[in-house]
Amino acid sequence: MAIATPARPRPTSPPTGPARSRPKGRNTAIWRGIGGVLGLALILEVVSRAGIVSSAFLPPFSAVITEAVLLWGDPVFRTDVLATLLTYVLGMLISIAIAIPLGVLLGMSRPAYRASRAIVELMRPIPPVALVPLVLLVLGAGIEMKLVIVVFAAVWPIMFNTLYGVHDVDPATKEMARSFGVGRSGVVRRIVVPSAAPFVMTGIRIASSIALIVIITVELIAGGAAGIGAFISRERAYGDSESYLAVLAATLTAGLLGLLINLVIGWVERRYFGWEATTRGSI
Amino acid sequence: MPTPTRSLETHGIPIARRPRRSRKALISLGYFVIPLVVLVSLWQLATTLNPSPFFPPPLAIAENLWKLLFGGDALVTELFFTDFLTTVGRMLAGFAIGTAWGIVVGTIMGRSRAARETVTPIVELLRSIPATATLPLFIILLGGGDDMRVVFIAYGVSWFVLINTAAGVGSIHKTMLDLGQVFKVSRTRQLFTIVLPAAMPKIFAGIRIASTAALLLAIVSEFILATNGIGFQLIQAQGRFQLLTMWSWMLALAILGLLINSLLDYVEGRVLSWHKLSRARI
Amino acid sequence: MTDVQPKSTHAVPGDPGALVVVDNVSHTYGSGSTAHNAIRNLAFSVQPREFVSIVGPSGAGKTTLLRTLAGLLSPSSGGVWVEGKRISGVPDDMAMVFQDYSRSLLPWLSVEKNVAFPLGGSKHSTAERHEIVRESLEAVGLDGFGKRYPWQLSGGMQQRVAIARALAYRPKLLLMDEPFASVDAQTREGLEDLVLQIRDRYDMTILFVTHDIDESVYLANRVLVLSRPPAHIVEDLRIELPEPRDQITTRENPDFVHLRSRVARLVHGGTPEG
């Protein structure tokens, strides 16, 4: 026989629980981040001015920031930044124009997919910048040289991701479309392309950061080129403390530019292509 | 993704078995080798029919490389030591230091939310600076010698490892951490037996990227103010318009990169086999 | 707001007979406008060798309670006493089986290394450890599976490994957090009977959280029914059904049917009589 032992009086109607949102969490993150940056700036400033680390080695943070701002007043610097950005935009456009169609084509056929993966694996170990000496000889030090190398570097992530995205479309979805009478080109247009789009976007994001790095590197090592990298290289060659400040400031600015571009692309990716839960990128 | 190819009956219960590695490897190798052979043959054909000073025939390149590195009286030539191995040495040193640093800082960032949130904006900014662009800075600060190069490589490499480690350590499932607590495992033991193994797939991904970056940065560091190394040889060849030599060193570079990749593939197969297999099952 | 309610006769901290005493435990997540009061003024005690099922509607109450008992969570107010001592952090002699076995077994370790995991830092010699592992695996019916890896096993078998691991720790108190929720119905029956066997073989005290009402009554000799958050104990039901339990005959038993209906009504927020 079962015995019931009520331990508490009957419950009244349960109160509705408030939403379990956590705005507090996000705010602490932002404050901590700001704190970190300010803290670091303060440390750098103090360490430099107090002479703990010689200011020839580590100029005061405020001096670097000031220089970074002043740089924008220098027409030479501005031209260089423009040159880099121009190469970047052109390089990305060309890479996209080549990589996406190629990727779609190769992705649709299974053997082609496997073969292309192998070729990509082969190409991967070759650092694009190692091609600089060769391309310099063939094309000289102009924008064509930069573009060739950038495109060579940026094509692979985009193509590979397009390949992967196209190949990886859920066959069940394709079958579903066919069962509704959608023809082959319709399937490509309405299922494959939108399905692969987030992967392509990820590839573009990866290619973008690679492109910027490659451009600046090429400008650095190829004598006579224009661009931020060339600017930094030139300033270093002067060898005095003023130019050191310029080098520091320009390097930081290059980083900031890269960060900004990355953030913008990341935003676009999330906003327009974020519906894909997995953003698997490769390379 | 590997799928089980056979079932083993034990106690009347089907068990998934490890897929046959040899057959799959052979097929993958085939896909790899055949396009390579095709490409090289086309190139050879094109340059034989239409010679160009800028694009020597692949066979000539290979032959020249062999001569450069292995053609002397001894097993290997002096160039092998002064240039090929020095690059490898710099790369390995920078890679090792950068990876160690990245794992340590990444683990701290991954474990402590406070640390992660405080440091993330700084990390995001610093790592956006193209590593190669910091070379002039390193030259100013540390001169043109090898210690500068190793530090430069370590710096550039550490970001990839750091970020991946932080992501790996930070995304450990709560149940696994609960496990460590419930069974009263010491914090140190938790770190080495739960946290790091669980994060290893992501850490390893970071290490792979780091290895590619290490080679790249080593070469770039040898473009400026160097007296030896593969990068140095490339610049020399460029200056002297010696295209065959230049292509030979580029081939050496590609082979080096391939070797490193294969080595890492092998290590991954041994250390992370559990990861691929458990993912394939689920 | 504190309820003025009569303290249950069991909830006396330091009650020497009880293995576990939960004294007026409440817990609130967050603070201010986003505060979520998960459990409120829970008080009960558990005697040695009891099998207590904790059942209630979905929501944070059951898990919060279990985590508090495990010492993984420090409650906003009130305390838990295990073996007469108030716990801060994870108490000794207690082991836990988690719901998500795919995340609680370490995929890079073999089955036997997984089972041996809790023994890692301890005083056992290698031979002793080996024997404990072997015995634990045998107790869950996985004798001979030591060298396999978790990915090679089915869900039910993985959960058995998790149970074996808890056994290896030789706990006095075993906490189980909806351990069979992710397992198919047939496998679940086998696992339920396994837990009963283990309780008999090792003389354990078991606290078993579940949302499956039938399971809660089938396994236990006592069922605690929790309300929706802020959860408190709606009923503390003694289950006296014939032992040993059997999946077919026990579930046919009219007392079983009556009890589970009672519990079901309470869980769904109504009165016990319907």
mmCIF file with all atom_site columns, C-alpha atoms in Angstrom, chain A residues 25 28-29 32-37 40 57 111 114-115 118-119 121-122 124-134 136-138 212-213 216-217 220-221 232-233 236 244 247-248 251-252 254-256 258-259 262, chain B residues 27-28 31-32 35-36 39 54-55 113-114 117-118 121-122 124-125 127-130 132-134 136-137 139-141 209 212 215-216 219-220 223-225 234-235 237-238 241 243 246-247 250 253-254 257-258 261:
data_model
loop_
_atom_site.group_PDB
_atom_site.id
_atom_site.type_symbol
_atom_site.label_atom_id
_atom_site.label_alt_id
_atom_site.label_comp_id
_atom_site.label_asym_id
_atom_site.label_entity_id
_atom_site.label_seq_id
_atom_site.pdbx_PDB_ins_code
_atom_site.Cartn_x
_atom_site.Cartn_y
_atom_site.Cartn_z
_atom_site.occupancy
_atom_site.B_iso_or_equiv
_atom_site.pdbx_formal_charge
_atom_site.auth_seq_id
_atom_site.auth_comp_id
_atom_site.auth_asym_id
_atom_site.auth_atom_id
_atom_site.pdbx_PDB_model_num
ATOM 1   C CA . GLY A 1 25  ? 26.996 40.207 -19.273 1.00 0.00 ? 25  GLY A CA 1
ATOM 2   C CA . THR A 1 28  ? 30.842 43.920 -18.418 1.00 0.00 ? 28  THR A CA 1
ATOM 3   C CA . ALA A 1 29  ? 32.556 42.613 -21.513 1.00 0.00 ? 29  ALA A CA 1
ATOM 4   C CA . ARG A 1 32  ? 36.532 45.156 -19.403 1.00 0.00 ? 32  ARG A CA 1
ATOM 5   C CA . GLY A 1 33  ? 37.669 45.576 -22.977 1.00 0.00 ? 33  GLY A CA 1
ATOM 6   C CA . ILE A 1 34  ? 37.896 49.321 -22.659 1.00 0.00 ? 34  ILE A CA 1
ATOM 7   C CA . GLY A 1 35  ? 39.653 48.905 -19.354 1.00 0.00 ? 35  GLY A CA 1
ATOM 8   C CA . GLY A 1 36  ? 42.172 46.605 -20.958 1.00 0.00 ? 36  GLY A CA 1
ATOM 9   C CA . VAL A 1 37  ? 42.984 49.011 -23.734 1.00 0.00 ? 37  VAL A CA 1
ATOM 10  C CA . LEU A 1 40  ? 47.737 48.971 -21.577 1.00 0.00 ? 40  LEU A CA 1
ATOM 11  C CA . PHE A 1 57  ? 63.053 51.675 -27.937 1.00 0.00 ? 57  PHE A CA 1
ATOM 12  C CA . PRO A 1 111 ? 35.678 13.841 -59.493 1.00 0.00 ? 111 PRO A CA 1
ATOM 13  C CA . ARG A 1 114 ? 38.278 15.743 -55.476 1.00 0.00 ? 114 ARG A CA 1
ATOM 14  C CA . ALA A 1 115 ? 40.914 16.610 -58.034 1.00 0.00 ? 115 ALA A CA 1
ATOM 15  C CA . ALA A 1 118 ? 44.210 17.895 -54.310 1.00 0.00 ? 118 ALA A CA 1
ATOM 16  C CA . ILE A 1 119 ? 45.505 20.765 -56.407 1.00 0.00 ? 119 ILE A CA 1
ATOM 17  C CA . GLU A 1 121 ? 46.525 21.158 -51.204 1.00 0.00 ? 121 GLU A CA 1
ATOM 18  C CA . LEU A 1 122 ? 49.440 21.305 -53.582 1.00 0.00 ? 122 LEU A CA 1
ATOM 19  C CA . ARG A 1 124 ? 48.901 25.732 -50.326 1.00 0.00 ? 124 ARG A CA 1
ATOM 20  C CA . PRO A 1 125 ? 52.530 25.331 -49.278 1.00 0.00 ? 125 PRO A CA 1
ATOM 21  C CA . ILE A 1 126 ? 53.704 27.907 -51.793 1.00 0.00 ? 126 ILE A CA 1
ATOM 22  C CA . PRO A 1 127 ? 53.768 31.247 -50.016 1.00 0.00 ? 127 PRO A CA 1
ATOM 23  C CA . PRO A 1 128 ? 52.596 33.833 -52.545 1.00 0.00 ? 128 PRO A CA 1
ATOM 24  C CA . VAL A 1 129 ? 55.266 36.245 -51.380 1.00 0.00 ? 129 VAL A CA 1
ATOM 25  C CA . ALA A 1 130 ? 57.913 33.785 -52.491 1.00 0.00 ? 130 ALA A CA 1
ATOM 26  C CA . LEU A 1 131 ? 56.801 34.569 -56.006 1.00 0.00 ? 131 LEU A CA 1
ATOM 27  C CA . VAL A 1 132 ? 57.754 38.217 -55.604 1.00 0.00 ? 132 VAL A CA 1
ATOM 28  C CA . PRO A 1 133 ? 61.303 37.904 -56.970 1.00 0.00 ? 133 PRO A CA 1
ATOM 29  C CA . LEU A 1 134 ? 60.013 36.072 -60.014 1.00 0.00 ? 134 LEU A CA 1
ATOM 30  C CA . LEU A 1 136 ? 59.344 41.397 -60.214 1.00 0.00 ? 136 LEU A CA 1
ATOM 31  C CA . LEU A 1 137 ? 61.565 40.171 -62.981 1.00 0.00 ? 137 LEU A CA 1
ATOM 32  C CA . VAL A 1 138 ? 58.691 39.409 -65.296 1.00 0.00 ? 138 VAL A CA 1
ATOM 33  C CA . LEU A 1 212 ? 45.730 42.762 -47.354 1.00 0.00 ? 212 LEU A CA 1
ATOM 34  C CA . ILE A 1 213 ? 48.645 40.998 -45.738 1.00 0.00 ? 213 ILE A CA 1
ATOM 35  C CA . ILE A 1 216 ? 51.478 45.110 -47.695 1.00 0.00 ? 216 ILE A CA 1
ATOM 36  C CA . THR A 1 217 ? 54.177 42.466 -47.654 1.00 0.00 ? 217 THR A CA 1
ATOM 37  C CA . LEU A 1 220 ? 57.523 46.044 -48.206 1.00 0.00 ? 220 LEU A CA 1
ATOM 38  C CA . ILE A 1 221 ? 59.930 43.844 -50.034 1.00 0.00 ? 221 ILE A CA 1
ATOM 39  C CA . ILE A 1 232 ? 57.056 51.705 -43.852 1.00 0.00 ? 232 ILE A CA 1
ATOM 40  C CA . SER A 1 233 ? 60.046 50.300 -45.686 1.00 0.00 ? 233 SER A CA 1
ATOM 41  C CA . ARG A 1 236 ? 62.838 52.433 -41.812 1.00 0.00 ? 236 ARG A CA 1
ATOM 42  C CA . TYR A 1 244 ? 61.012 55.120 -36.154 1.00 0.00 ? 244 TYR A CA 1
ATOM 43  C CA . VAL A 1 247 ? 57.210 53.326 -38.775 1.00 0.00 ? 247 VAL A CA 1
ATOM 44  C CA . LEU A 1 248 ? 55.404 52.504 -35.553 1.00 0.00 ? 248 LEU A CA 1
ATOM 45  C CA . THR A 1 251 ? 52.318 49.868 -38.802 1.00 0.00 ? 251 THR A CA 1
ATOM 46  C CA . LEU A 1 252 ? 49.576 50.493 -36.280 1.00 0.00 ? 252 LEU A CA 1
ATOM 47  C CA . ALA A 1 254 ? 47.935 49.306 -41.245 1.00 0.00 ? 254 ALA A CA 1
ATOM 48  C CA . GLY A 1 255 ? 46.603 47.099 -38.476 1.00 0.00 ? 255 GLY A CA 1
ATOM 49  C CA . LEU A 1 256 ? 43.682 49.402 -37.875 1.00 0.00 ? 256 LEU A CA 1
ATOM 50  C CA . GLY A 1 258 ? 42.934 45.629 -41.596 1.00 0.00 ? 258 GLY A CA 1
ATOM 51  C CA . LEU A 1 259 ? 40.759 45.456 -38.513 1.00 0.00 ? 259 LEU A CA 1
ATOM 52  C CA . ASN A 1 262 ? 37.627 42.702 -41.375 1.00 0.00 ? 262 ASN A CA 1
ATOM 53  C CA . ILE B 2 27  ? 42.836 6.699  -53.473 1.00 0.00 ? 27  ILE B CA 1
ATOM 54  C CA . SER B 2 28  ? 43.563 10.109 -51.988 1.00 0.00 ? 28  SER B CA 1
ATOM 55  C CA . TYR B 2 31  ? 43.732 12.132 -56.750 1.00 0.00 ? 31  TYR B CA 1
ATOM 56  C CA . PHE B 2 32  ? 46.737 14.083 -55.660 1.00 0.00 ? 32  PHE B CA 1
ATOM 57  C CA . PRO B 2 35  ? 46.591 16.119 -61.459 1.00 0.00 ? 35  PRO B CA 1
ATOM 58  C CA . LEU B 2 36  ? 50.155 16.959 -60.476 1.00 0.00 ? 36  LEU B CA 1
ATOM 59  C CA . LEU B 2 39  ? 50.056 19.752 -64.857 1.00 0.00 ? 39  LEU B CA 1
ATOM 60  C CA . PHE B 2 54  ? 61.031 33.213 -67.438 1.00 0.00 ? 54  PHE B CA 1
ATOM 61  C CA . PHE B 2 55  ? 59.557 29.720 -67.288 1.00 0.00 ? 55  PHE B CA 1
ATOM 62  C CA . ARG B 2 113 ? 36.295 35.118 -18.909 1.00 0.00 ? 113 ARG B CA 1
ATOM 63  C CA . ALA B 2 114 ? 37.604 38.260 -17.261 1.00 0.00 ? 114 ALA B CA 1
ATOM 64  C CA . GLU B 2 117 ? 37.141 40.172 -22.206 1.00 0.00 ? 117 GLU B CA 1
ATOM 65  C CA . THR B 2 118 ? 39.858 42.529 -21.037 1.00 0.00 ? 118 THR B CA 1
ATOM 66  C CA . PRO B 2 121 ? 40.281 44.290 -28.129 1.00 0.00 ? 121 PRO B CA 1
ATOM 67  C CA . ILE B 2 122 ? 44.053 44.489 -27.782 1.00 0.00 ? 122 ILE B CA 1
ATOM 68  C CA . GLU B 2 124 ? 42.129 41.925 -32.189 1.00 0.00 ? 124 GLU B CA 1
ATOM 69  C CA . LEU B 2 125 ? 44.035 45.089 -33.022 1.00 0.00 ? 125 LEU B CA 1
ATOM 70  C CA . ARG B 2 127 ? 46.744 40.577 -34.746 1.00 0.00 ? 127 ARG B CA 1
ATOM 71  C CA . SER B 2 128 ? 45.241 42.666 -37.529 1.00 0.00 ? 128 SER B CA 1
ATOM 72  C CA . ILE B 2 129 ? 48.661 44.155 -38.105 1.00 0.00 ? 129 ILE B CA 1
ATOM 73  C CA . PRO B 2 130 ? 50.050 42.008 -40.895 1.00 0.00 ? 130 PRO B CA 1
ATOM 74  C CA . THR B 2 132 ? 55.161 40.789 -42.217 1.00 0.00 ? 132 THR B CA 1
ATOM 75  C CA . ALA B 2 133 ? 54.598 44.510 -41.794 1.00 0.00 ? 133 ALA B CA 1
ATOM 76  C CA . THR B 2 134 ? 56.201 44.306 -38.390 1.00 0.00 ? 134 THR B CA 1
ATOM 77  C CA . PRO B 2 136 ? 60.879 46.784 -40.228 1.00 0.00 ? 136 PRO B CA 1
ATOM 78  C CA . LEU B 2 137 ? 59.995 47.311 -36.598 1.00 0.00 ? 137 LEU B CA 1
ATOM 79  C CA . ILE B 2 139 ? 64.836 45.247 -37.639 1.00 0.00 ? 139 ILE B CA 1
ATOM 80  C CA . ILE B 2 140 ? 64.970 48.624 -35.967 1.00 0.00 ? 140 ILE B CA 1
ATOM 81  C CA . LEU B 2 141 ? 64.684 47.093 -32.523 1.00 0.00 ? 141 LEU B CA 1
ATOM 82  C CA . ILE B 2 209 ? 48.191 27.584 -39.817 1.00 0.00 ? 209 ILE B CA 1
ATOM 83  C CA . THR B 2 212 ? 52.542 27.648 -42.855 1.00 0.00 ? 212 THR B CA 1
ATOM 84  C CA . LEU B 2 215 ? 57.739 29.186 -43.258 1.00 0.00 ? 215 LEU B CA 1
ATOM 85  C CA . LEU B 2 216 ? 56.383 32.291 -44.906 1.00 0.00 ? 216 LEU B CA 1
ATOM 86  C CA . ILE B 2 219 ? 61.385 33.515 -46.066 1.00 0.00 ? 219 ILE B CA 1
ATOM 87  C CA . VAL B 2 220 ? 60.264 37.102 -45.802 1.00 0.00 ? 220 VAL B CA 1
ATOM 88  C CA . PHE B 2 223 ? 64.526 39.007 -48.051 1.00 0.00 ? 223 PHE B CA 1
ATOM 89  C CA . ILE B 2 224 ? 65.973 41.935 -46.139 1.00 0.00 ? 224 ILE B CA 1
ATOM 90  C CA . LEU B 2 225 ? 69.414 42.257 -44.595 1.00 0.00 ? 225 LEU B CA 1
ATOM 91  C CA . LEU B 2 234 ? 65.710 33.948 -54.066 1.00 0.00 ? 234 LEU B CA 1
ATOM 92  C CA . ILE B 2 235 ? 66.639 37.607 -53.886 1.00 0.00 ? 235 ILE B CA 1
ATOM 93  C CA . ALA B 2 237 ? 68.881 34.923 -58.023 1.00 0.00 ? 237 ALA B CA 1
ATOM 94  C CA . GLN B 2 238 ? 66.515 37.733 -58.833 1.00 0.00 ? 238 GLN B CA 1
ATOM 95  C CA . PHE B 2 241 ? 68.598 37.280 -63.362 1.00 0.00 ? 241 PHE B CA 1
ATOM 96  C CA . LEU B 2 243 ? 65.787 32.311 -63.281 1.00 0.00 ? 243 LEU B CA 1
ATOM 97  C CA . MET B 2 246 ? 65.220 31.036 -58.607 1.00 0.00 ? 246 MET B CA 1
ATOM 98  C CA . TRP B 2 247 ? 62.744 28.421 -59.740 1.00 0.00 ? 247 TRP B CA 1
ATOM 99  C CA . MET B 2 250 ? 60.950 27.941 -55.169 1.00 0.00 ? 250 MET B CA 1
ATOM 100 C CA . LEU B 2 253 ? 60.239 25.845 -50.799 1.00 0.00 ? 253 LEU B CA 1
ATOM 101 C CA . ALA B 2 254 ? 57.235 23.971 -52.118 1.00 0.00 ? 254 ALA B CA 1
ATOM 102 C CA . GLY B 2 257 ? 55.988 23.104 -47.290 1.00 0.00 ? 257 GLY B CA 1
ATOM 103 C CA . LEU B 2 258 ? 54.692 19.745 -48.462 1.00 0.00 ? 258 LEU B CA 1
ATOM 104 C CA . ASN B 2 261 ? 52.120 19.468 -44.110 1.00 0.00 ? 261 ASN B CA 1
#
